[in-house]
XYZ file of C-alpha atoms in Angstrom:
654
model
C 122.172 -221.885 -39.791
C 118.336 -222.143 -39.261
C 116.008 -219.745 -40.813
C 112.301 -219.029 -40.100
C 110.114 -221.542 -41.778
C 106.795 -220.592 -43.373
C 104.349 -222.769 -45.284
C 103.433 -222.041 -48.905
C 99.815 -221.070 -49.815
C 97.823 -224.342 -49.792
C 96.089 -223.477 -53.144
C 99.459 -222.941 -54.966
C 100.938 -226.079 -53.603
C 97.952 -228.200 -54.687
C 97.901 -226.737 -58.144
C 101.558 -227.448 -58.582
C 101.044 -230.963 -57.451
C 98.310 -231.458 -60.060
C 100.504 -229.963 -62.823
C 103.383 -232.419 -61.990
C 101.119 -235.344 -61.703
C 99.597 -234.635 -65.184
C 102.933 -234.229 -66.644
C 104.091 -237.523 -65.254
C 100.930 -239.464 -66.493
C 101.388 -238.008 -70.030
C 104.792 -239.591 -70.011
C 106.512 -236.214 -70.333
C 110.270 -236.431 -69.625
C 112.453 -233.971 -67.964
C 113.129 -230.707 -69.833
C 116.701 -229.949 -70.660
C 118.232 -228.708 -67.484
C 120.459 -225.612 -67.658
C 120.744 -222.671 -65.215
C 118.149 -220.034 -66.015
C 119.781 -216.568 -66.235
C 118.159 -214.366 -63.602
C 117.961 -210.482 -63.543
C 119.287 -208.843 -60.485
C 116.608 -207.646 -57.954
C 116.536 -206.237 -54.579
C 116.388 -209.727 -53.125
C 119.528 -210.698 -55.218
C 119.726 -213.282 -57.973
C 117.757 -216.704 -58.028
C 114.280 -215.296 -57.456
C 112.901 -218.733 -56.748
C 114.875 -218.805 -53.609
C 113.109 -215.616 -52.252
C 116.144 -214.501 -50.418
C 116.099 -211.255 -48.491
C 118.697 -208.642 -47.320
C 118.484 -207.645 -43.709
C 120.192 -204.341 -44.235
C 117.861 -201.370 -43.891
C 118.670 -198.745 -46.612
C 117.111 -196.049 -44.303
C 119.703 -196.407 -41.581
C 122.722 -193.912 -41.491
C 126.263 -194.805 -42.551
C 128.257 -194.786 -39.377
C 131.282 -196.711 -40.607
C 133.856 -194.837 -42.908
C 136.071 -196.770 -45.377
C 139.902 -196.653 -44.879
C 142.593 -196.421 -47.677
C 142.916 -200.289 -47.331
C 139.284 -201.053 -47.944
C 138.663 -201.849 -44.089
C 136.306 -199.717 -42.123
C 136.335 -197.581 -39.018
C 133.714 -196.005 -36.921
C 132.611 -192.516 -37.926
C 134.466 -189.726 -36.076
C 132.075 -188.011 -33.569
C 129.742 -190.928 -33.004
C 128.993 -191.268 -29.317
C 127.731 -194.027 -27.186
C 124.664 -193.584 -24.766
C 125.133 -197.116 -23.215
C 127.463 -200.067 -23.454
C 126.021 -203.491 -22.380
C 128.591 -206.236 -21.539
C 128.028 -209.850 -21.145
C 130.633 -212.634 -20.478
C 130.228 -216.312 -20.033
C 132.764 -219.133 -19.855
C 132.774 -222.921 -19.325
C 135.597 -225.464 -19.274
C 137.592 -227.273 -16.778
C 136.481 -225.233 -13.695
C 133.412 -223.462 -12.341
C 131.506 -221.694 -15.129
C 131.681 -218.026 -15.201
C 129.292 -215.274 -15.989
C 129.497 -211.533 -15.805
C 126.859 -208.907 -16.826
C 127.526 -205.089 -16.707
C 125.921 -201.969 -18.207
C 127.528 -198.521 -18.666
C 125.213 -195.712 -19.089
C 125.562 -192.049 -19.988
C 124.149 -189.429 -17.641
C 124.703 -186.022 -18.884
C 128.423 -185.756 -19.537
C 129.385 -188.749 -17.321
C 129.365 -192.513 -17.833
C 128.292 -194.728 -14.857
C 128.681 -198.513 -14.298
C 126.267 -198.786 -11.417
C 127.514 -196.298 -8.844
C 131.044 -196.025 -10.255
C 132.174 -193.353 -12.629
C 133.704 -194.558 -15.828
C 136.525 -192.611 -17.664
C 135.482 -190.961 -20.762
C 138.844 -191.542 -22.029
C 138.297 -195.240 -21.878
C 134.942 -194.933 -23.548
C 136.654 -193.144 -26.393
C 139.386 -195.621 -26.549
C 136.842 -198.315 -27.283
C 135.164 -196.225 -30.021
C 138.490 -195.518 -31.600
C 139.310 -199.287 -31.417
C 136.429 -199.826 -33.844
C 138.860 -199.628 -36.722
C 140.570 -201.925 -39.215
C 137.082 -203.752 -39.846
C 136.952 -205.935 -42.847
C 133.512 -207.111 -44.281
C 132.792 -210.686 -43.671
C 129.752 -212.815 -44.272
C 129.926 -215.187 -41.258
C 131.278 -214.941 -37.696
C 134.847 -215.648 -37.347
C 136.517 -217.670 -34.417
C 139.562 -219.478 -33.290
C 139.932 -222.120 -30.539
C 143.571 -223.063 -30.157
C 143.081 -225.272 -27.182
C 140.471 -227.181 -25.328
C 138.551 -226.971 -21.979
C 138.635 -223.020 -22.106
C 135.460 -221.679 -23.885
C 135.015 -217.924 -23.369
C 132.053 -215.900 -24.976
C 131.797 -212.173 -25.096
C 128.827 -209.978 -26.245
C 129.023 -206.214 -26.134
C 126.410 -203.980 -27.451
C 126.790 -200.240 -27.883
C 123.802 -197.986 -28.441
C 124.626 -194.530 -29.797
C 123.200 -191.073 -28.903
C 121.635 -191.252 -32.339
C 119.784 -194.646 -31.420
C 121.942 -196.832 -33.638
C 123.295 -200.193 -32.430
C 126.662 -201.885 -32.878
C 127.283 -205.503 -31.600
C 130.669 -206.839 -30.758
C 131.210 -210.604 -30.425
C 134.010 -212.970 -29.838
C 134.264 -216.610 -28.436
C 137.967 -217.145 -29.372
C 140.469 -218.500 -26.759
C 143.608 -217.731 -28.695
C 145.077 -214.988 -30.976
C 146.028 -211.438 -29.473
C 143.099 -209.861 -27.815
C 140.918 -212.935 -28.163
C 140.374 -211.962 -31.798
C 139.087 -212.071 -34.329
C 136.298 -209.748 -33.051
C 133.169 -209.710 -35.018
C 131.218 -206.450 -35.424
C 127.582 -206.195 -36.541
C 125.842 -203.067 -37.808
C 122.686 -202.792 -40.011
C 122.716 -206.330 -41.383
C 126.456 -206.384 -42.218
C 129.252 -208.257 -40.457
C 132.749 -207.176 -40.177
C 135.885 -208.742 -38.434
C 138.791 -207.071 -36.666
C 141.550 -209.577 -36.982
C 144.222 -207.859 -34.786
C 142.083 -208.154 -31.571
C 142.474 -204.419 -30.528
C 138.906 -204.309 -29.304
C 139.673 -206.798 -26.682
C 142.100 -204.486 -24.902
C 139.686 -201.706 -24.885
C 136.855 -203.869 -23.652
C 139.052 -205.236 -21.034
C 139.994 -201.716 -19.784
C 136.235 -201.010 -19.273
C 134.970 -204.144 -17.859
C 137.883 -205.990 -16.403
C 137.874 -209.859 -16.370
C 139.971 -212.172 -18.671
C 140.434 -209.455 -21.371
C 142.146 -207.257 -18.793
C 144.438 -209.954 -17.750
C 146.004 -211.413 -20.870
C 146.441 -208.925 -23.631
C 149.548 -208.751 -25.732
C 149.220 -206.700 -28.953
C 151.516 -205.903 -31.756
C 150.066 -204.538 -35.051
C 153.448 -204.672 -36.962
C 153.261 -208.276 -37.689
C 155.686 -209.495 -35.053
C 152.856 -211.658 -33.381
C 152.729 -213.736 -36.496
C 149.539 -215.020 -38.000
C 145.878 -214.700 -36.884
C 143.945 -218.029 -37.230
C 140.265 -218.255 -37.767
C 137.340 -220.402 -38.996
C 133.740 -219.354 -40.080
C 131.035 -220.059 -37.417
C 127.562 -219.256 -38.489
C 125.548 -216.112 -37.860
C 124.597 -214.286 -34.598
C 121.014 -214.683 -33.561
C 120.489 -210.796 -33.769
C 121.091 -210.975 -37.486
C 119.131 -214.138 -38.201
C 116.086 -213.114 -36.394
C 116.390 -209.323 -36.295
C 116.739 -207.926 -32.771
C 118.786 -205.673 -30.496
C 119.101 -205.592 -26.729
C 118.282 -208.512 -24.540
C 122.052 -209.246 -24.191
C 121.765 -211.524 -21.036
C 119.536 -213.897 -23.045
C 120.640 -213.077 -26.704
C 122.465 -216.273 -27.386
C 119.246 -218.282 -26.780
C 116.733 -215.954 -28.169
C 114.695 -216.516 -31.282
C 111.322 -215.749 -32.817
C 109.229 -216.057 -36.059
C 106.057 -214.640 -37.428
C 103.034 -216.799 -37.343
C 101.045 -215.439 -40.228
C 97.987 -217.728 -39.658
C 97.775 -216.731 -36.043
C 98.685 -212.963 -36.556
C 101.296 -213.307 -33.681
C 104.893 -213.288 -33.072
C 106.087 -216.406 -31.262
C 109.535 -216.799 -29.714
C 111.564 -218.927 -27.684
C 114.302 -218.320 -24.983
C 116.527 -221.252 -24.381
C 119.617 -221.987 -22.290
C 122.909 -223.201 -23.928
C 123.344 -226.936 -23.724
C 127.089 -227.011 -22.997
C 128.435 -229.415 -20.375
C 126.639 -228.934 -17.151
C 124.759 -225.727 -18.318
C 121.065 -225.996 -17.387
C 120.217 -222.270 -17.373
C 121.042 -218.940 -19.013
C 123.798 -217.941 -16.642
C 122.054 -217.572 -13.459
C 118.610 -216.858 -15.014
C 116.138 -219.638 -13.826
C 112.691 -218.138 -14.526
C 110.650 -216.075 -17.119
C 108.320 -213.729 -15.570
C 106.777 -211.803 -18.513
C 107.200 -210.504 -22.025
C 105.671 -207.547 -23.692
C 105.793 -205.760 -26.982
C 105.435 -202.038 -27.674
C 104.294 -201.402 -31.353
C 104.815 -197.990 -32.934
C 101.457 -196.716 -31.656
C 102.727 -197.193 -28.103
C 100.134 -199.530 -26.931
C 101.866 -202.177 -24.970
C 100.887 -205.702 -25.842
C 101.178 -208.489 -23.195
C 102.467 -211.763 -24.363
C 101.532 -215.260 -23.131
C 104.452 -217.351 -21.674
C 104.985 -220.951 -20.984
C 107.611 -223.321 -19.640
C 108.950 -225.919 -22.090
C 110.026 -229.467 -21.128
C 113.748 -229.742 -20.389
C 114.437 -232.587 -22.776
C 117.605 -234.673 -22.530
C 117.879 -235.463 -18.697
C 121.826 -235.451 -18.930
C 121.904 -231.820 -20.065
C 118.652 -230.321 -19.094
C 118.059 -226.847 -20.573
C 115.724 -224.158 -19.278
C 113.444 -222.987 -22.159
C 110.325 -220.848 -22.475
C 107.933 -219.972 -25.238
C 106.069 -216.713 -25.782
C 103.360 -215.615 -28.107
C 102.559 -212.000 -28.856
C 99.485 -211.037 -31.045
C 100.428 -208.431 -33.669
C 98.978 -206.754 -36.763
C 100.771 -208.099 -39.776
C 101.436 -205.681 -42.602
C 102.248 -206.143 -46.234
C 105.216 -208.331 -47.115
C 107.590 -205.573 -48.189
C 106.698 -203.450 -45.141
C 109.206 -203.373 -42.290
C 108.147 -203.738 -38.628
C 109.718 -202.449 -35.411
C 108.550 -203.379 -31.898
C 110.046 -202.582 -28.568
C 110.268 -205.694 -26.425
C 110.550 -206.015 -22.583
C 111.499 -209.366 -20.971
C 111.187 -209.711 -17.127
C 113.153 -212.579 -15.885
C 114.297 -213.983 -12.435
C 117.658 -214.887 -11.174
C 118.793 -217.335 -8.601
C 118.371 -215.916 -5.178
C 115.048 -214.173 -5.985
C 116.197 -211.088 -7.800
C 114.598 -209.966 -10.931
C 115.854 -208.300 -14.055
C 114.392 -206.530 -17.031
C 115.849 -206.914 -20.487
C 114.745 -204.327 -23.101
C 115.377 -204.458 -26.840
C 113.909 -204.109 -30.242
C 112.475 -206.592 -32.850
C 112.835 -205.539 -36.363
C 112.597 -206.782 -39.961
C 110.457 -206.918 -42.893
C 107.187 -208.917 -43.102
C 107.921 -211.702 -45.505
C 105.504 -214.163 -47.044
C 108.243 -216.763 -47.434
C 111.637 -216.569 -45.738
C 112.316 -220.190 -45.795
C 115.630 -219.690 -47.867
C 117.234 -217.229 -45.523
C 119.501 -214.346 -45.859
C 121.323 -212.889 -48.949
C 124.600 -211.471 -47.788
C 127.490 -210.259 -50.006
C 130.778 -212.286 -50.255
C 133.397 -211.493 -47.543
C 135.864 -208.974 -48.594
C 138.956 -211.266 -48.732
C 137.001 -213.609 -51.244
C 134.831 -211.174 -53.277
C 137.840 -210.010 -55.474
C 139.560 -213.542 -55.754
C 136.214 -214.992 -56.908
C 135.791 -212.225 -59.518
C 139.258 -212.638 -60.865
C 138.719 -216.325 -61.216
C 137.076 -216.868 -64.684
C 134.931 -219.908 -63.800
C 133.789 -218.507 -60.444
C 133.063 -215.183 -61.926
C 130.939 -216.870 -64.680
C 128.881 -218.688 -62.130
C 128.213 -215.378 -60.323
C 126.581 -213.918 -63.425
C 123.475 -215.891 -62.824
C 123.736 -217.486 -59.438
C 123.419 -215.996 -56.033
C 126.393 -216.656 -53.647
C 125.221 -218.270 -50.622
C 127.460 -218.614 -47.365
C 130.959 -219.382 -47.892
C 132.672 -221.560 -45.033
C 136.268 -221.440 -44.700
C 139.351 -221.621 -42.479
C 142.449 -219.480 -42.672
C 145.479 -217.817 -41.310
C 146.801 -214.315 -42.178
C 149.309 -211.753 -41.002
C 147.927 -209.674 -38.267
C 148.975 -206.442 -39.896
C 147.648 -207.438 -43.439
C 144.746 -209.842 -42.879
C 143.601 -209.898 -46.526
C 146.678 -211.824 -47.350
C 147.507 -215.435 -46.123
C 145.544 -218.658 -46.788
C 141.769 -219.570 -46.971
C 140.607 -223.019 -47.564
C 136.861 -223.584 -47.728
C 133.636 -224.276 -49.556
C 131.721 -222.094 -51.766
C 127.927 -222.571 -52.414
C 125.998 -220.853 -55.258
C 122.140 -220.835 -55.454
C 120.471 -221.234 -58.983
C 117.337 -222.424 -60.526
C 116.442 -224.571 -63.452
C 113.444 -226.114 -65.267
C 112.460 -229.784 -64.569
C 108.979 -231.132 -65.641
C 108.126 -227.530 -66.886
C 108.465 -226.181 -63.384
C 111.177 -223.997 -61.678
C 113.411 -226.017 -59.384
C 115.758 -224.413 -56.793
C 119.219 -225.896 -56.585
C 122.374 -225.253 -54.634
C 125.929 -226.255 -56.005
C 128.922 -226.370 -53.660
C 132.601 -226.692 -54.404
C 135.891 -226.539 -52.746
C 138.484 -223.724 -53.142
C 141.819 -222.741 -51.833
C 143.313 -219.236 -51.896
C 146.924 -218.248 -51.191
C 147.982 -214.670 -50.914
C 144.887 -213.446 -52.893
C 145.633 -216.156 -55.604
C 143.005 -218.946 -56.310
C 145.112 -221.984 -56.355
C 142.323 -224.616 -56.275
C 139.003 -224.425 -58.115
C 137.524 -227.085 -60.381
C 133.804 -226.125 -61.117
C 132.975 -224.523 -64.395
C 129.814 -223.959 -66.437
C 130.244 -227.222 -68.586
C 130.525 -229.405 -65.493
C 127.565 -227.670 -63.775
C 125.326 -228.278 -66.934
C 126.389 -231.789 -67.168
C 125.555 -232.480 -63.531
C 122.075 -230.865 -63.815
C 121.224 -232.904 -66.842
C 122.331 -236.099 -65.425
C 120.628 -235.653 -61.944
C 117.427 -234.097 -63.113
C 116.795 -236.841 -65.537
C 117.113 -239.500 -62.876
C 113.731 -241.286 -62.168
C 114.399 -240.675 -58.471
C 114.545 -236.922 -58.929
C 111.314 -236.871 -60.945
C 109.698 -239.086 -58.211
C 110.603 -236.760 -55.331
C 109.531 -233.707 -57.420
C 106.120 -235.198 -57.734
C 105.947 -235.529 -54.022
C 107.314 -231.972 -53.347
C 107.150 -229.448 -56.243
C 109.103 -226.873 -53.834
C 111.868 -229.266 -53.580
C 115.530 -228.015 -53.404
C 118.132 -230.116 -55.144
C 121.643 -230.003 -53.489
C 124.685 -230.797 -55.336
C 128.518 -230.738 -54.731
C 131.512 -231.021 -57.114
C 135.247 -231.673 -56.943
C 136.992 -232.283 -60.307
C 140.229 -233.437 -58.616
C 141.409 -234.303 -55.265
C 141.295 -231.090 -53.077
C 144.589 -230.095 -51.384
C 145.202 -230.954 -47.708
C 143.453 -228.450 -45.429
C 146.729 -227.011 -44.159
C 144.868 -223.708 -42.895
C 142.501 -225.407 -40.559
C 142.885 -224.209 -36.889
C 143.303 -226.903 -34.320
C 139.927 -226.938 -32.567
C 137.749 -224.562 -34.524
C 136.240 -226.861 -37.089
C 136.214 -225.841 -40.946
C 134.782 -226.784 -44.093
C 134.232 -230.322 -45.367
C 137.076 -232.107 -47.066
C 135.031 -232.901 -50.338
C 135.950 -236.440 -50.665
C 133.476 -239.331 -50.196
C 134.002 -243.071 -49.903
C 131.538 -245.657 -50.948
C 132.305 -249.523 -50.604
C 131.001 -251.818 -53.401
C 128.165 -253.892 -52.518
C 127.410 -256.815 -54.823
C 126.676 -255.284 -58.289
C 126.651 -251.846 -56.780
C 129.875 -250.128 -57.540
C 132.160 -248.439 -54.970
C 134.763 -245.688 -55.263
C 136.667 -243.093 -53.323
C 135.840 -239.698 -55.077
C 137.238 -237.765 -56.538
C 140.002 -239.863 -58.124
C 142.262 -239.851 -61.241
C 139.414 -240.733 -63.483
C 136.219 -239.605 -61.895
C 135.118 -236.347 -60.178
C 133.134 -236.142 -57.068
C 129.654 -235.451 -58.180
C 127.313 -235.818 -55.147
C 123.646 -234.727 -54.599
C 120.710 -234.818 -52.218
C 117.166 -233.513 -51.875
C 116.122 -230.934 -49.223
C 119.498 -231.100 -47.428
C 121.905 -228.617 -46.078
C 123.484 -226.579 -48.734
C 127.006 -227.324 -47.402
C 128.494 -230.740 -47.876
C 127.857 -232.702 -44.771
C 126.167 -236.015 -45.646
C 125.229 -236.280 -49.333
C 122.483 -238.758 -50.145
C 123.947 -239.917 -53.413
C 127.124 -239.957 -55.612
C 127.441 -240.658 -59.207
C 129.819 -243.560 -60.030
C 130.143 -244.001 -63.678
C 126.963 -242.149 -64.294
C 125.113 -244.369 -61.772
C 123.588 -242.958 -58.588
C 124.855 -244.768 -55.531
C 123.769 -244.194 -52.035
C 126.515 -242.483 -50.021
C 124.979 -241.478 -46.693
C 121.079 -241.430 -46.814
C 119.517 -240.399 -43.476
C 115.818 -240.670 -43.273
C 113.498 -240.019 -40.291
C 110.181 -241.613 -41.324
C 108.094 -240.163 -38.562
C 108.993 -236.567 -39.310
C 110.027 -236.787 -42.974
C 109.224 -234.016 -45.446
C 107.158 -235.269 -48.568
C 110.229 -235.597 -50.771
C 112.454 -237.564 -48.550
C 109.591 -239.722 -47.473
C 109.512 -241.154 -51.126
C 113.126 -242.284 -50.496
C 112.009 -244.827 -47.809
C 112.218 -248.277 -49.231
C 109.014 -250.389 -49.051
C 110.904 -252.859 -46.972
C 110.476 -250.603 -43.946
C 106.727 -250.163 -44.221
C 105.457 -250.964 -40.735
C 101.791 -250.808 -41.818
C 99.591 -249.716 -38.802
C 102.389 -249.612 -36.330
C 104.605 -246.431 -35.912
C 107.478 -246.163 -38.509
C 110.967 -246.461 -37.411
C 112.572 -243.442 -35.823
C 115.490 -243.418 -38.170
C 116.611 -245.347 -41.192
C 120.208 -244.489 -42.045
C 122.008 -246.085 -44.986
C 125.747 -245.530 -45.161
C 127.600 -246.543 -48.203
C 130.860 -247.054 -46.089
C 130.662 -248.237 -42.472
C 131.106 -245.444 -40.046
C 133.951 -247.067 -38.213
C 136.389 -248.663 -40.508
C 139.549 -250.160 -39.235
C 143.063 -249.126 -39.922
C 146.280 -251.243 -40.125
C 149.303 -250.313 -38.012
C 150.789 -248.274 -40.802
C 147.609 -246.112 -40.802
C 146.107 -247.490 -44.051
C 142.406 -247.868 -44.118
C 141.252 -251.430 -44.374
C 138.234 -251.435 -46.796
C 135.077 -252.224 -44.972
C 131.457 -252.707 -45.967
C 128.212 -250.844 -45.734
C 126.056 -250.158 -42.785
C 122.345 -249.603 -42.120
C 121.276 -248.144 -38.701
C 117.708 -248.492 -37.545
C 116.331 -246.610 -34.644
C 113.011 -247.798 -33.032
C 110.948 -245.745 -30.583
C 112.151 -245.996 -27.198
C 108.653 -246.573 -25.848
C 107.838 -249.265 -28.637
C 105.257 -251.807 -27.294
C 105.968 -255.572 -27.616
C 103.718 -255.698 -30.641
C 105.564 -252.878 -32.285
C 109.003 -254.439 -31.472
C 107.622 -257.574 -33.126
C 106.809 -255.633 -36.286
C 110.243 -253.955 -36.399
C 111.980 -257.305 -35.574
C 110.258 -259.079 -38.509
C 111.216 -256.426 -41.029
C 114.776 -256.227 -39.912
C 115.200 -259.919 -39.911
C 113.845 -260.131 -43.439
C 116.695 -257.770 -44.807
C 119.404 -259.540 -46.756
C 122.317 -258.667 -44.363
C 123.843 -259.336 -40.868
C 121.602 -258.060 -38.107
C 122.830 -256.808 -34.799
C 120.190 -255.786 -32.362
C 120.676 -253.387 -29.478
C 118.204 -251.885 -27.071
C 116.890 -249.014 -29.185
C 119.033 -249.138 -32.341
C 119.958 -251.900 -34.522
C 122.629 -252.312 -37.375
C 122.520 -254.247 -40.528
C 125.789 -254.999 -42.268
C 126.170 -256.081 -45.852
C 123.182 -254.214 -47.725
C 122.500 -251.039 -49.586
C 119.708 -249.176 -51.178
C 119.649 -248.783 -54.984
C 117.197 -247.044 -57.202
C 114.383 -248.942 -59.095
C 113.262 -248.063 -62.512
C 110.179 -246.008 -61.123
C 112.504 -244.069 -58.893
C 111.890 -245.724 -55.656
C 114.592 -247.279 -53.614
C 114.967 -251.020 -52.885
C 117.199 -253.037 -50.575
C 119.809 -255.295 -52.059
C 122.408 -257.577 -50.363
C 126.132 -257.340 -50.983
C 126.392 -261.134 -51.335
């Protein structure tokens, strides 16, 4: 997930740099690193993260709790409009459908057609058996069939409820995801699909088979990020909602946004939308603000994407104040027709939202984590971040079944007398509400923090970026096989890392019988995707260090070895050091044949002959086997290793 990025106040930033530099010059070593207990606050724990909760406490409660701790729509809530959008791509012609049902007096109309109030009520009644989640859930049981439904209900009380699904299997194309007031819920049995299909037709009306008594077996699912409506804070704009985003430009006193088509195979536009005509905002005082718009470059010529930018001047209030703007977007469709999308932008002015949302744990995990002694201990002074997982559960009892995933906690510690944010991720497995795999405890976390924050490399990157985030991951023993992962729906990382030995630099497959997996990196994703380093016998070894010299942040720029200094020429586009070659061979029995290490170098595609000469000279000087392609080169048989001053140097494996 991406969150709105804002720059810190320049004076604060400079002062922090000075403090760190003075401490370094004085020979001060790292303070003892232990998690700092943090009091609860409206933003949650871990104040250094500046997390924020998107739920508005002033909005009414329109979901009632059932006896099984699920939720249902409050009786008597009525809809004034229902907006439906459907998209599909796969083997065949892409499909799109957009319909709006509006209430006129006692009747509901879809265009000129009257809609049965019984069918409307059936949809509202189907908003039941909703279990709190933290991320969207989805399941793709086969390929070449990718549906996408967005349904937005607006009540006669002005409240909005969003329904989402992009699953191609399970009854009713479930799980269905429900968003209301900054909180997500999942309906696992798919009953909403049948009700929506009755109102709008299409695929949902053609293939529905429901049984809530469990005879249908299990429902399968994986987490799948967050809807843009929750990330950015908006309602309406259903035809363009998948590609809509905006942020607050504090220096320019403006809201800037982007409308972008999806880059699926062959998709160049947003459905049949091919032009943006105008964007305007309506602030609380009612004075319409006209925004400026511009077309953006299409980018990749193989999958061009229609994209526009808009800028709207606004008056920015205090950080804790909430804002609410009406928005109108006029766009054109193929064939010359025009359509107006209306909606609402809402949220709270924040001086720094770089760390994103603070959302509670999903219902099926909150109790299990609390009952586990070690997990519950970490929750006492850490903020739970997003938990990614895959699972399967009985249709009639979705809180049972299996969940296999990755839990990430956010904390803060002291290094060089300054507060440093960190994340710690770990694997877990739950079977029928019992935690059957969890290896992270307080002792292990404290040990990792002390080892990693005392490294010269960590001190070096902190000097470059006092606002650094340290990312860590831990697995004490080999995690179990991920037997709950759906076929094509992705899932959490396996939590094992392989590094091949290179000369005097050790290698290992972690975790193993004698060593845990202790991986870390700087300013990376909180989830384990590619860790910069792993600790092998207490020594930091490069696992998967991916650097982009032309756009690198200050901390990661210090990790680029001097061997890649291009002087006055443009730097390399990418310097990617892998502790194990990406494509390692297997023998006929399926056993991995140990390979080597691999460095990938990308050069600018428009590099001049003189620049190519610089890149070539540097690459040829490396102590490995160079293979030169057109725009990217590989070097086998080398790795990076930390020097005494925390910088990285290049060493050969022979």
